[in-house]
Structures are given as C-alpha cells and as structure tokens.
Coordinates of C-alpha atoms in Angstrom, one line a residue:
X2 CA -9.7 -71.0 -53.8
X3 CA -10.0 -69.6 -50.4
X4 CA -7.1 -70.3 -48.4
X5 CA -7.6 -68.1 -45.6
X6 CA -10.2 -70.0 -43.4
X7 CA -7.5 -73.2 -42.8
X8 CA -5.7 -69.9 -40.1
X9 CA -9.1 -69.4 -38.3
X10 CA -9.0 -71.1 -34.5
X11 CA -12.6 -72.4 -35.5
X12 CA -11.7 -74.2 -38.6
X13 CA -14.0 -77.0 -39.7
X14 CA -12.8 -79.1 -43.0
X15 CA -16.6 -80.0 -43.7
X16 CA -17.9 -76.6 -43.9
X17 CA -14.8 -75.8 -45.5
X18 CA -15.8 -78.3 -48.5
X19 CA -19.2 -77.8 -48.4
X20 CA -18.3 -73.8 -49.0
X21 CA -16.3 -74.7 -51.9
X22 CA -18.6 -76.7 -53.7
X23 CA -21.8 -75.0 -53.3
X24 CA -21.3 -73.0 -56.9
X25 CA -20.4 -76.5 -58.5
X26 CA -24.3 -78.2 -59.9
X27 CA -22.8 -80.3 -62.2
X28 CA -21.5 -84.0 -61.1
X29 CA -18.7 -84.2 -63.2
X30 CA -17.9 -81.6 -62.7
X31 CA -17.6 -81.6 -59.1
X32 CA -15.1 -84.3 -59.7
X33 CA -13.0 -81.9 -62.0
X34 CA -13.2 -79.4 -59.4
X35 CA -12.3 -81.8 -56.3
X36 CA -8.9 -82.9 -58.1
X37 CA -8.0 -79.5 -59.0
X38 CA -8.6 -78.6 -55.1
X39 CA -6.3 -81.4 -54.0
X40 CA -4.0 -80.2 -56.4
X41 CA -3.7 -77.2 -55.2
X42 CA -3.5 -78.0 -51.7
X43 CA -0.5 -80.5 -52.5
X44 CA 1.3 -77.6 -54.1
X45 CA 0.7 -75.4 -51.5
X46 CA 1.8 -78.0 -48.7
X47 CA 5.0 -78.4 -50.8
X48 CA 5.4 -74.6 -50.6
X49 CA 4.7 -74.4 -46.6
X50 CA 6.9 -77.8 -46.2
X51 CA 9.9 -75.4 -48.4
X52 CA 9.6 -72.6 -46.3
X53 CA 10.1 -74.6 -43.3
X54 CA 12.9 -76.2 -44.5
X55 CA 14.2 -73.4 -45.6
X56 CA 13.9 -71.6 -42.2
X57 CA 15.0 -74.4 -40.2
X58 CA 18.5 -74.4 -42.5
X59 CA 18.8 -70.6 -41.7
X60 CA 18.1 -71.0 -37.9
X61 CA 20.8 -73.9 -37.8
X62 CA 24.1 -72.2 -39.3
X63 CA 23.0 -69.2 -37.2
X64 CA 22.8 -71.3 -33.7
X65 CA 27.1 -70.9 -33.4
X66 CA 27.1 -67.1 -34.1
X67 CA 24.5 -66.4 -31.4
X68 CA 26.4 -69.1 -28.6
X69 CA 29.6 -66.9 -29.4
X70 CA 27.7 -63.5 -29.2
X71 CA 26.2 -64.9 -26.0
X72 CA 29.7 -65.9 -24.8
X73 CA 30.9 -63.0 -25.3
X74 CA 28.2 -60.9 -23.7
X75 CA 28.6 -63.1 -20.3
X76 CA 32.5 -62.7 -20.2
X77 CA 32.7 -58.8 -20.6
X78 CA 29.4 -58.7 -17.8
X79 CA 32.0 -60.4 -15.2
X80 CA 34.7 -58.2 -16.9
X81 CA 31.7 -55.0 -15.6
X82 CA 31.1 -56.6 -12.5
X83 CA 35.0 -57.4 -11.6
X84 CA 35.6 -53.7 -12.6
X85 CA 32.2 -52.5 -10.2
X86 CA 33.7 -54.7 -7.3
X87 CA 37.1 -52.9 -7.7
X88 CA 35.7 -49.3 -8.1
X89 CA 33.8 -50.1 -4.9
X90 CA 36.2 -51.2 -2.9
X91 CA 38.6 -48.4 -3.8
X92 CA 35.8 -46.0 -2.4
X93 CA 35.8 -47.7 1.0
X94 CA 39.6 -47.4 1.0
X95 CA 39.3 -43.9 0.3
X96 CA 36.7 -43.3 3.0
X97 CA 39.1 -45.0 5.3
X98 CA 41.9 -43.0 4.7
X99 CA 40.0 -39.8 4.5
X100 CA 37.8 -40.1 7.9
X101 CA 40.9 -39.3 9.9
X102 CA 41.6 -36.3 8.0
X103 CA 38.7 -34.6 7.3
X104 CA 38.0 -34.9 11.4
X105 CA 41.5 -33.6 11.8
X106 CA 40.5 -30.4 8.9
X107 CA 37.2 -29.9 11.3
X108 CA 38.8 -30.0 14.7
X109 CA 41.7 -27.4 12.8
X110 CA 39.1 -25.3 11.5
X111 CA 37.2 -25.0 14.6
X112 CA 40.4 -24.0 16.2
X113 CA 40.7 -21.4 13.8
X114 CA 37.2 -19.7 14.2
X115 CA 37.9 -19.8 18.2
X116 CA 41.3 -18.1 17.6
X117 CA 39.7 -15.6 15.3
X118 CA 36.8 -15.1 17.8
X119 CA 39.4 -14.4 21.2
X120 CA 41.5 -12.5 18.7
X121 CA 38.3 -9.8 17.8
X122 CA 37.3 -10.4 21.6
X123 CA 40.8 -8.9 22.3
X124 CA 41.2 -6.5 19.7
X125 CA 37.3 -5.1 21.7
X126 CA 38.6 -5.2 24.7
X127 CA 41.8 -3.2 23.6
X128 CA 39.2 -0.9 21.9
X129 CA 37.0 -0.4 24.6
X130 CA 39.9 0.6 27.0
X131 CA 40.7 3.5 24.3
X132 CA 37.2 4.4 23.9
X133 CA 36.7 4.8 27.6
X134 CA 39.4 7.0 27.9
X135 CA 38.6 9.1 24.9
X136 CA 35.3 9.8 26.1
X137 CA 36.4 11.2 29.1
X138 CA 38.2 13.5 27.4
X139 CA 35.2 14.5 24.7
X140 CA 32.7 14.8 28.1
X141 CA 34.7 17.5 29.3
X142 CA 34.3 19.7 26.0
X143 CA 30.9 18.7 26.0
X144 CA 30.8 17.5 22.5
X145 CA 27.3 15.9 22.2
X146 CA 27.6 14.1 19.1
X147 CA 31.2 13.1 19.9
X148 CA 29.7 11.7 22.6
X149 CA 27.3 10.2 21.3
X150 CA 29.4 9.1 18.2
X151 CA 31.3 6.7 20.5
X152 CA 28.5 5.5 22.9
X153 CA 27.6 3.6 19.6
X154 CA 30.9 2.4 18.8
X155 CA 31.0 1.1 22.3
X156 CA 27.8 -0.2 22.1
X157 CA 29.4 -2.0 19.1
X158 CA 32.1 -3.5 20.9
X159 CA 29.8 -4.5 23.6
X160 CA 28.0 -6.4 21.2
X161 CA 31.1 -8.4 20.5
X162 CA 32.0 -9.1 24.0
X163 CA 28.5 -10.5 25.2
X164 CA 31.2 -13.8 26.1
X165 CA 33.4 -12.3 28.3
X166 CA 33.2 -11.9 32.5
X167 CA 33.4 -8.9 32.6
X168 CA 30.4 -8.3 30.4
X169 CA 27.7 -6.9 32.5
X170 CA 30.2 -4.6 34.5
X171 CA 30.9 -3.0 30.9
X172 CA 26.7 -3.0 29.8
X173 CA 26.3 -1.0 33.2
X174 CA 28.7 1.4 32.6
X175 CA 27.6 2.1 28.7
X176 CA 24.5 2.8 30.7
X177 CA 26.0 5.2 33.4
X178 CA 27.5 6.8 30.1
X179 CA 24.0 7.1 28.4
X180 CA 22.4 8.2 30.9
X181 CA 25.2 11.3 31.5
X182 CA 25.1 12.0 28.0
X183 CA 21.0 12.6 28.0
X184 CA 21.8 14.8 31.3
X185 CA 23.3 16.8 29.5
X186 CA 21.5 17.3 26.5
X187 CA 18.5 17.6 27.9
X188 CA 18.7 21.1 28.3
X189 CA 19.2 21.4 24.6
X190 CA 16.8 19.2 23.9
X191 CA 14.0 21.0 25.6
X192 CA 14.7 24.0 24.2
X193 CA 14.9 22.5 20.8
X194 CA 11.4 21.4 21.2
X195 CA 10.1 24.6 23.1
X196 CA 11.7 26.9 20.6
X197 CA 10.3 24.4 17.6
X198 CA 14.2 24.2 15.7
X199 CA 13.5 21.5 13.4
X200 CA 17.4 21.0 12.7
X201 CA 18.4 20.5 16.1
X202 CA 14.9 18.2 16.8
X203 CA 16.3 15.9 14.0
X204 CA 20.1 16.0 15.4
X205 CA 18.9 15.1 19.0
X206 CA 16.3 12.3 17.3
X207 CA 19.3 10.8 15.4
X208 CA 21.6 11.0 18.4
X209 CA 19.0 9.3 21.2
X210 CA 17.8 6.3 18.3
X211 CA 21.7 5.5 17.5
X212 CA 21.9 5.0 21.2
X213 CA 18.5 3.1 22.0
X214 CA 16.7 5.8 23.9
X215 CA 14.6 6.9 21.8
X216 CA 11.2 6.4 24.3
X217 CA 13.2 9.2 26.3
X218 CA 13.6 11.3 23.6
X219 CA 9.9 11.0 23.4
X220 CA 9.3 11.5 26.9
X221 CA 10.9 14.9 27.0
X222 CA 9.1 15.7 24.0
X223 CA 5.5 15.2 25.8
X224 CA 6.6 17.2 28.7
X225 CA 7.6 19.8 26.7
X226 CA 4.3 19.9 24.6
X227 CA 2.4 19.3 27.8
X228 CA 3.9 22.5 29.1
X229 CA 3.1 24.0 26.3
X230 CA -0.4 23.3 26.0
X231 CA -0.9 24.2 29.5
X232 CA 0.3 28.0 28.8
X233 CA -1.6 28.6 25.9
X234 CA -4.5 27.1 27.7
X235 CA -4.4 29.5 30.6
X236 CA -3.8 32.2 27.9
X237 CA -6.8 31.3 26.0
X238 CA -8.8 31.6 29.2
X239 CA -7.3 34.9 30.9
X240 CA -8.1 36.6 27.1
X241 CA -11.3 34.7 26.9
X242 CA -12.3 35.4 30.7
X243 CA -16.4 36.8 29.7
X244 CA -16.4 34.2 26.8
X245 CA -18.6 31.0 27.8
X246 CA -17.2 27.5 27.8
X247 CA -18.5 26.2 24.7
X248 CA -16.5 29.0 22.8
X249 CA -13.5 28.2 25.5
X250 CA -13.3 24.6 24.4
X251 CA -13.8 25.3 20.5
X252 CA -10.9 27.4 20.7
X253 CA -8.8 24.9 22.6
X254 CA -9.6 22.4 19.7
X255 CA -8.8 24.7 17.2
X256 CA -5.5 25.3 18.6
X257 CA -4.8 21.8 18.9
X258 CA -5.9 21.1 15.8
X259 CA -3.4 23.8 14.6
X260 CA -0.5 22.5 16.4
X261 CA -1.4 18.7 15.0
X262 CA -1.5 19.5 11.5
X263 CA 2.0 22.0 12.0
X264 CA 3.4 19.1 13.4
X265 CA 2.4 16.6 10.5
X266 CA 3.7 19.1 7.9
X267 CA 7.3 19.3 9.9
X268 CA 7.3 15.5 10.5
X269 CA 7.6 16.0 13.9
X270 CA 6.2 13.3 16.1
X271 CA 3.2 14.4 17.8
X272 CA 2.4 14.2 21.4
X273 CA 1.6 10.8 22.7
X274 CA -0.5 11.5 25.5
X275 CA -2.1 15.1 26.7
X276 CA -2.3 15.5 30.8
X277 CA -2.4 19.1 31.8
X278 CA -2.9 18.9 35.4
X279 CA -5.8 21.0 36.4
X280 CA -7.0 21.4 33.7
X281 CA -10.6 21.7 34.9
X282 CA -9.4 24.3 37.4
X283 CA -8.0 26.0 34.2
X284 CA -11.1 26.3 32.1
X285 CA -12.9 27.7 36.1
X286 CA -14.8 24.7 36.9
X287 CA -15.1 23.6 40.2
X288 CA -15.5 20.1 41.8
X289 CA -19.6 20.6 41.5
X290 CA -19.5 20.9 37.7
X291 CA -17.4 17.8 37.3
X292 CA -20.0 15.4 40.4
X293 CA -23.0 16.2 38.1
X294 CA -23.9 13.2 35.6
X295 CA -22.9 14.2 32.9
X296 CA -20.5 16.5 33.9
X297 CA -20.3 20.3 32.4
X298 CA -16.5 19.7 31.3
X299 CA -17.2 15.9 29.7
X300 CA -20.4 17.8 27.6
X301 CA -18.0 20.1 26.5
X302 CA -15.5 18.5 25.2
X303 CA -17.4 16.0 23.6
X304 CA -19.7 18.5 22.6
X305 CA -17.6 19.1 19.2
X306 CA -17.8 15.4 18.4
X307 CA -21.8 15.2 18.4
X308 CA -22.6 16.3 15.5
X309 CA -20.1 14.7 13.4
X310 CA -21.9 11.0 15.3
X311 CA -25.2 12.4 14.4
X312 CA -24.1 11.9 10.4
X313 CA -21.6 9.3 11.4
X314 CA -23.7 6.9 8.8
X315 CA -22.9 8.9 6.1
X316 CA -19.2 9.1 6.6
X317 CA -18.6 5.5 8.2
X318 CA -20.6 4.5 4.5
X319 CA -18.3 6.7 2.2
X320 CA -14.9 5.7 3.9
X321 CA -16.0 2.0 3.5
X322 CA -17.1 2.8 -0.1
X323 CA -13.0 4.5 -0.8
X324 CA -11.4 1.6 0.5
X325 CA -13.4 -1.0 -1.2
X326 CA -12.2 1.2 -4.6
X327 CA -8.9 1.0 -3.2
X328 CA -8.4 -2.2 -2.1
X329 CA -10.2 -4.2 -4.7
X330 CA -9.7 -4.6 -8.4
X331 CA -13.2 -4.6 -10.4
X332 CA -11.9 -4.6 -13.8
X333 CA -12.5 -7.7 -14.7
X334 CA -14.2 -8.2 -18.2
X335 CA -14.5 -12.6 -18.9
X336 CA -17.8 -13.4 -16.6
X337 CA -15.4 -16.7 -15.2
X338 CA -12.9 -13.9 -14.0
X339 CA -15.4 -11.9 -12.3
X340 CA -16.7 -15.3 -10.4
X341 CA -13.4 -15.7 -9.0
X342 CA -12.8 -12.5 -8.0
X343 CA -15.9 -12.6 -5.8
X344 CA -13.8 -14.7 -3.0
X345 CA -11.5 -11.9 -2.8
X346 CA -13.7 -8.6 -3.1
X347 CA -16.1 -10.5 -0.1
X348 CA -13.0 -10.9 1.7
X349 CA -11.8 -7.3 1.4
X350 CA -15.3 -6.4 1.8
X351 CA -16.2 -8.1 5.8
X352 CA -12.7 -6.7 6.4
X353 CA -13.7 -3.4 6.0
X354 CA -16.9 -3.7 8.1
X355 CA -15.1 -5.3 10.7
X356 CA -12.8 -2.3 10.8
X357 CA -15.6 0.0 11.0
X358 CA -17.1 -2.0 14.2
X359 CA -13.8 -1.4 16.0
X360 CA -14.0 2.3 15.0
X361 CA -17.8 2.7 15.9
X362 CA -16.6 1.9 19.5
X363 CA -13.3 3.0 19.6
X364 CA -15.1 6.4 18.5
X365 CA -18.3 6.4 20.2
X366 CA -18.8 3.8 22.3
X367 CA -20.7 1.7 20.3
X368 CA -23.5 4.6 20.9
X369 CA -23.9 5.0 16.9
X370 CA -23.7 1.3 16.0
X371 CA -27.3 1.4 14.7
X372 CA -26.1 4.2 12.3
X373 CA -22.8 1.7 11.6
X374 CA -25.3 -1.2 10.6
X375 CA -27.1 1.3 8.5
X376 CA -24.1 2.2 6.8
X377 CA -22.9 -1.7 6.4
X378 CA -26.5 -2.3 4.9
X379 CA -25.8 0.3 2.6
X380 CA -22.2 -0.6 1.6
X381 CA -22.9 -4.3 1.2
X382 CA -26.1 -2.9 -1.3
X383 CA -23.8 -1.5 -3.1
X384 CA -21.8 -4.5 -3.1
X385 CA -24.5 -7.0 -4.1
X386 CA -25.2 -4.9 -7.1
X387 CA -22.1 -7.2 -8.5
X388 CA -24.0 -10.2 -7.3
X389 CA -26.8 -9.5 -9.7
X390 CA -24.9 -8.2 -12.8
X391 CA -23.2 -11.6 -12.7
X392 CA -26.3 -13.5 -12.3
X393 CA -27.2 -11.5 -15.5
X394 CA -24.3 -12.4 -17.5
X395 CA -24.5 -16.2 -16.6
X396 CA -28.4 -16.2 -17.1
X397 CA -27.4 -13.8 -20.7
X398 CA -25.2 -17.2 -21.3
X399 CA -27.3 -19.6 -20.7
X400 CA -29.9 -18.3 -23.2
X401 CA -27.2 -18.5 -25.6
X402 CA -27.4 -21.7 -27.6
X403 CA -23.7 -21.7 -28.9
X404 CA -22.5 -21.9 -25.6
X405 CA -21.9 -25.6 -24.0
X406 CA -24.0 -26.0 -20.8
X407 CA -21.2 -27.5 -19.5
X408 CA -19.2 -24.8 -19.4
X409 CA -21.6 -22.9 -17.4
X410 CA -21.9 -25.9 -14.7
X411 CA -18.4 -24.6 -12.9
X412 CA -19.3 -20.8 -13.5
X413 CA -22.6 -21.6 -11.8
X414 CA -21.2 -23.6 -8.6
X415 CA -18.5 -20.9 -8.0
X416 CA -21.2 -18.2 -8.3
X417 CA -23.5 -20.5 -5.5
X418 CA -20.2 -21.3 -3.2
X419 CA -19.6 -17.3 -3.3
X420 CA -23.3 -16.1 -2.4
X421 CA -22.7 -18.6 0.4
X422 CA -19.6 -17.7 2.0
X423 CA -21.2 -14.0 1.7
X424 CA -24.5 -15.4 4.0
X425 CA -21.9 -17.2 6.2
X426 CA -20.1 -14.1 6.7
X427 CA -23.0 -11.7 6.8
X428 CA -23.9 -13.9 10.6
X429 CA -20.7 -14.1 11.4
X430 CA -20.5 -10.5 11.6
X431 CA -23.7 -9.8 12.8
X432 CA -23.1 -11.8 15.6
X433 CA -19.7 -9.7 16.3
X434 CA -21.8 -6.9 16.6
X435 CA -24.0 -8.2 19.0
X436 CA -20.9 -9.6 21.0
X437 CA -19.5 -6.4 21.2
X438 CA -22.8 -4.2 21.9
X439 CA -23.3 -6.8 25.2
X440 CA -19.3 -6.7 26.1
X441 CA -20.6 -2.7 26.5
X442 CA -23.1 -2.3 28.4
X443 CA -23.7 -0.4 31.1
X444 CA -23.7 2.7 33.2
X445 CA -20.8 4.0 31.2
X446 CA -22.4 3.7 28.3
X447 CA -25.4 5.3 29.0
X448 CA -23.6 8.0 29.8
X449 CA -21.9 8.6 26.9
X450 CA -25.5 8.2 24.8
X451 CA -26.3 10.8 26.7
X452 CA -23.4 13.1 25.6
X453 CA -23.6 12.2 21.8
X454 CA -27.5 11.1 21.2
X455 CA -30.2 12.7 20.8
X456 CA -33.9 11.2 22.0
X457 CA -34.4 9.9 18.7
X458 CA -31.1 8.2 18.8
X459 CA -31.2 7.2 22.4
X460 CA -34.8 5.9 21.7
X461 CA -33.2 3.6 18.5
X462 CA -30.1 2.8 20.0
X463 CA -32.2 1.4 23.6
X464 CA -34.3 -0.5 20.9
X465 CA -31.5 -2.3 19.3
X466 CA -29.8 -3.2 22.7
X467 CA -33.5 -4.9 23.7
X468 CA -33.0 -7.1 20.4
X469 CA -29.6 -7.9 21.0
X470 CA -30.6 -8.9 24.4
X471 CA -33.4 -11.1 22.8
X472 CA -30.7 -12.7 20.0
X473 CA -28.3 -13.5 22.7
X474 CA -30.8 -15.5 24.6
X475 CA -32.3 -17.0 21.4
X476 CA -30.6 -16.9 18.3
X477 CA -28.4 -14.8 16.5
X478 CA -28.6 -11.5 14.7
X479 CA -29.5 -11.8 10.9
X480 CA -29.8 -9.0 8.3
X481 CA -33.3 -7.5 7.2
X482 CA -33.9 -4.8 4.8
X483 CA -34.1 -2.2 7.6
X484 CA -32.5 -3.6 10.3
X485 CA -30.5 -6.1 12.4
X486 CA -32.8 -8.3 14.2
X487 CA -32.8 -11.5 16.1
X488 CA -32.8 -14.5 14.5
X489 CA -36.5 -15.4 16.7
X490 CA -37.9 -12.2 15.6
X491 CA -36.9 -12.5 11.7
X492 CA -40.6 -12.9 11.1
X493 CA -41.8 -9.7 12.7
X494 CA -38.5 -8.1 10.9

C-alpha cells in the first residue's frame, strides 16, 4: 500500500481509494482487501501516535536544561556588557588624563626643534663670521678653488640663515664675493678656452656650477669661440682672396663643422650662438650684395643646405622609418597581441610625423612640406602593411572551423576601433599641416623657396599652398594616394 500520497498538499481520500482498488475485480474480494487497508492504516496511526508521544516526552524533560542554558547565557551577556561599560569608561579616563600631557609633550617638543633651529642658526652665524675672514685671507694668495671651495660653504650657511635680519645684507655680499672671484678667473678662464686645455675647462666648469654661475661660464665661452671664429674667418679669406664665395663659405662650413664634431668628442659644450660682427664685410660684400632679394650672402650660406632639401623626402622617410624600429616593439606572435599593440605603434607612429612637421619648418620653412607629406605617405604605407597582415590572420581565423566565432568578435572590434583612431588621427594631422603651412605664409617665405627650390619645387609647393587655401575655407585636408588635398576637392584627388 502506497502511503506516500496521504504527504501531498493536494491529497484527495477518493482518488486515493479509487487508486487502490482499481486492480481488485472480484467483490469479495474487495471486502478482504478494504479490511486489510484499515488495518493497516490503524497500525500505522498507532505508530505515528507513538512517535509523537514519544517526541513530546523527550521535548518535556529537555524544556529545564534549555531555561538553565538560557539563563545562563543572559547572565554572563550582562557579565560582557558590565565588563564593555567598564573597559569604556576606563578609556575616557585615560583620554582625560592624557590630553593634558600629550599637549604639554607637543608644546616641549616644539620648543625643542626651535632651540635646535636658533642653536644651528648660531652655530651659521658663528661660521659665517670665520668664513668671511678666511676668505680674505685665501683672496690675497689668489687661490681660485680655495675661493671658490668656501663661496659654497657660505652659500651653505646662507641657506640656513634665510630667517635671520640680516639675511639679504649677507646674500649681497656672497654676491660681491662671486662676482670678485669670476674677476679674477676670468683671465684663466679665457685662456683655458682659447688655448683649448680640457683639464683646466673642466676645473673652471666645476668651480662656476658649485657656485651657480654657470650661464657666465657659458658666456665667456661664446665670446671666446666668437673671437675665434672671427680670426680664422678673416684668415680663410686673406689666404682665399682670388677664390670665389661659394668656395669661401664651403670652407667656412667645413671648419665649423670641424670645430663642432672636435668639440663633441672633448665633451665640451659647443657655442650657443655665433655673431661675428661684420661678418659680411669679412667675406668683401658690400651693402649692395646684401639689398638685393635674395641677397648674395643669404644664397650662399644656404646654398649648402639645398641640395640636402631637394632629397629631404628620402631622409625625413628613413629617420621616421629608424625611430619607428626603435621606439616600437613588433614582435608580437598571438594575432590578439598584435591587435593591442596597434594603439601603441599608431601612437608612436603620429608622434613621429608630428616631429617631422616641426623639423620640416624648423629646417626649411615649411618650403619642402610637400616632400614631408610624401615621406608621411610613405612611412604610414609602410605602416598599414601591419593593418593588412592582421586582417589576414583574423580572416585566416575565421575560415577555421575549430575556432569559436565568438572569440573572434573582440579581436574584430579592437581591430575596427584601431583602423579608426588611425583615420581620426590621419585628419587630425593633416589639418596640423595645413595650420601650420597658413601660420607661414608670406613674403618671407617666398623668399626662402627661392633660396632652396627649384621651379619644379616652387611650382608644387605654390600648388599645395592654393589647396590649403581652398581646405581652410572649405573643409579639411584628407589623405589621397598622391597627395594631400582638400576635403571639397577629394573627388578630383
């Protein structure tokens, strides 16, 4: 008999019955069956009505442990919460009897750093007195890096007395003492740097940085090149006087060029600035040569520039190709890896040609920035090359039917989001160019075309300033196979 249907929550006794009975054909023995079914049941009411009981006996002798357990559990939770009252209080007691003395350590301890501060103020002071007496005594030997030796010791000191009163009457005469001490070494020093003794050029460099005049130190040294190169300029022309002024000039160069890769090799600092005076007078030109646009003396000393501009395409290309290589880590081998490296490599990349527009017209002008956008079309070529090896490998992937598509769902958005950002940064910096090209503009810079270009050049470059005229007024400058052209003319481009 099936017992387990009286537990269901849709119990129904006739169904029940009916269930039970439907195997039993026989009358009579339905009635056998039905008494044997209530006997059954009676039993197993006894055995339910037992286990009650029997439950009901166990829960009763077990009701006084659990009110003693209980009691016990509220009594040592007052005992806790006596004990948590105490505790506390004992920490606002201590707080209370601590404030006073901890404000008392403080106010003693800031006592002590003020006594310890007038105390090295002193102990300065004392030691600037000395000092000022001792370097009396090492000006009159003329011991320079004596001197110099406790110039920075006072300079020390100083530093520690910024608080005094007295303060800027001691700053002004560390000055007067400064500038006594580069009086007199600066006969030394221009001999050191006329004569070219590298020892004593690093002795006078260490002495004028310890002190902070170092911009002096370099001051003295561009006089004393200037003089220089004014000598050997006048000696180049009085042995050159039936040479012509192209060879002049190309020997000028190649002396300086001399003289800046000597100085390179002895770590000497080269000359900031070159200003011979007269020097047009120098080289025999007179104020006629130098009216004429262009004048003979700019042509010449430009003229070793032009044909270095004329190929300027091919070196501006190669100097962005050896920085990408430098800057830029392409060995990557997982197609995912080389996705996410495309962020980075675009970023080094627009760097680079951004650096290259500021050189273009640092160098030239901006004369040769349709040979600079050749270049950039060039280099980012190159670079798109990676574009489509990627494509490859994804498309390669996707033909694969053991990998998940899936998988090449996030590979494919990064891929889109970087051929984007390149787009967006292909305007961008076309647009800088055009910026920069109409920032330029002028009388200036036609005459500079006119010292480095030739008429093909000067014919291509006044073509690409009528289409950045044209973008500016309509558009901006987007990327063709050949060219930069105006946004409104991409469909002649």
């Amino acid at each position: 008999m099936d017992i387990s249907a009286f537990s269901s929550d849709n119990f129904d006794v006739k169904n029940w019955i009916n269930e039970s009975l439907k195997n039993v054909k026989d009358q009579d023995n339905k009635s056998v069956y039905v008494g044997n079914m209530v006997k059954k049941l009676q039993l197993y009411v006894q055995q339910v009505n037992s286990g009650l009981e029997e439950m009901n006996e166990q829960v009763v002798a077990s009701l006084p442990r659990i009110m003693r357990d209980a009691n016990v559990l509220s009594q040592e939770a007052e005992m806790l919460q006596q004990k948590m009252s105490a505790v506390k209080q004992e920490i606002i007691d201590v707080e209370k009897n601590t404030r006073a003395s901890m404000a008392s350590l403080e106010r003693i301890d800031k006592i002590k750093s003020e006594l310890l501060s007038a105390k090295q103020s002193l102990h300065e002071a004392d030691n600037w007195t000395l000092m000022t007496t001792d370097i009396e005594e090492i000006f009159e030997r003329g011991d320079i890096e004596g001197i110099a030796a406790k110039i920075v010791s006072m300079q020390q000191c100083l530093a520690v007395l910024t608080h005094t009163p007295d303060y800027e009457d001691k700053r002004l005469q560390l000055e007067t003492l400064k500038n006594q001490l580069e009086a007199i070494a600066s006969p030394h020093l221009v001999q050191a740097f006329t004569s070219k003794h590298l020892d004593d050029a690093h002795k006078f460099v260490r002495i004028f940085s310890s002190m902070e005049r170092l911009p002096q130190l370099l001051s003295y040294y561009d006089k004393c090149q200037k003089g220089v190169y004014c000598e050997e300029f006048k000696r180049v022309v009085e042995r050159g006087e039936e040479l012509s002024g192209d060879t002049l000039v190309k020997q000028v160069y190649e002396f300086l060029l001399s003289e800046g890769q000597n100085q390179v090799g002895e770590k000497i600092p080269p000359c900031s600035y070159l200003k011979p005076i007269n020097l047009p007078m120098i080289f025999g030109f007179t104020e006629s040569d130098l009216i004429q646009p262009p004048s003979r003396l700019r042509t010449l000393i430009h003229a070793p520039l032009s044909p270095h501009l004329s190929n300027y395409s091919n070196l501006q290309y190669n100097s962005m190709l050896a920085q990408l290589h430098k800057q830029e880590d392409v060995t990557r081998e997982d197609v995912m890896d080389q996705v996410d490296g495309l962020a980075h490599s675009t970023d080094v990349v627009f760097k680079i040609m951004t650096e290259a527009i500021t050189t273009c017209f640092q160098l030239s002008r901006g004369c040769v920035v349709t040979q600079l956008i050749d270049s950039c079309h060039k280099f980012l070529t190159d670079y798109l090359h990676r574009f489509a090896s990627i494509s490859k490998q994804i498309s390669s992937q996707h033909n694969d039917a053991q990998v998940d598509a899936w998988h090449l769902f996030p590979l494919c958005l990064g891929f889109l989001q970087a051929q984007g950002d390149l787009l967006h940064r292909m305007c961008v910096w076309s647009t800088l160019v055009g910026e920069r090209v109409n920032e330029t503009r002028g009388n200036a810079v036609t005459e500079y075309v006119q010292l480095y270009l030739n008429r093909d050049e000067t014919r291509a470059f006044n073509s690409f300033l009528l289409m950045v005229e044209q973008a500016l007024n309509g558009g901006t400058l987007v990327w063709n196979n050949d060219r930069t052209v105006p946004s409104g003319n991409r469909a002649q481009g």
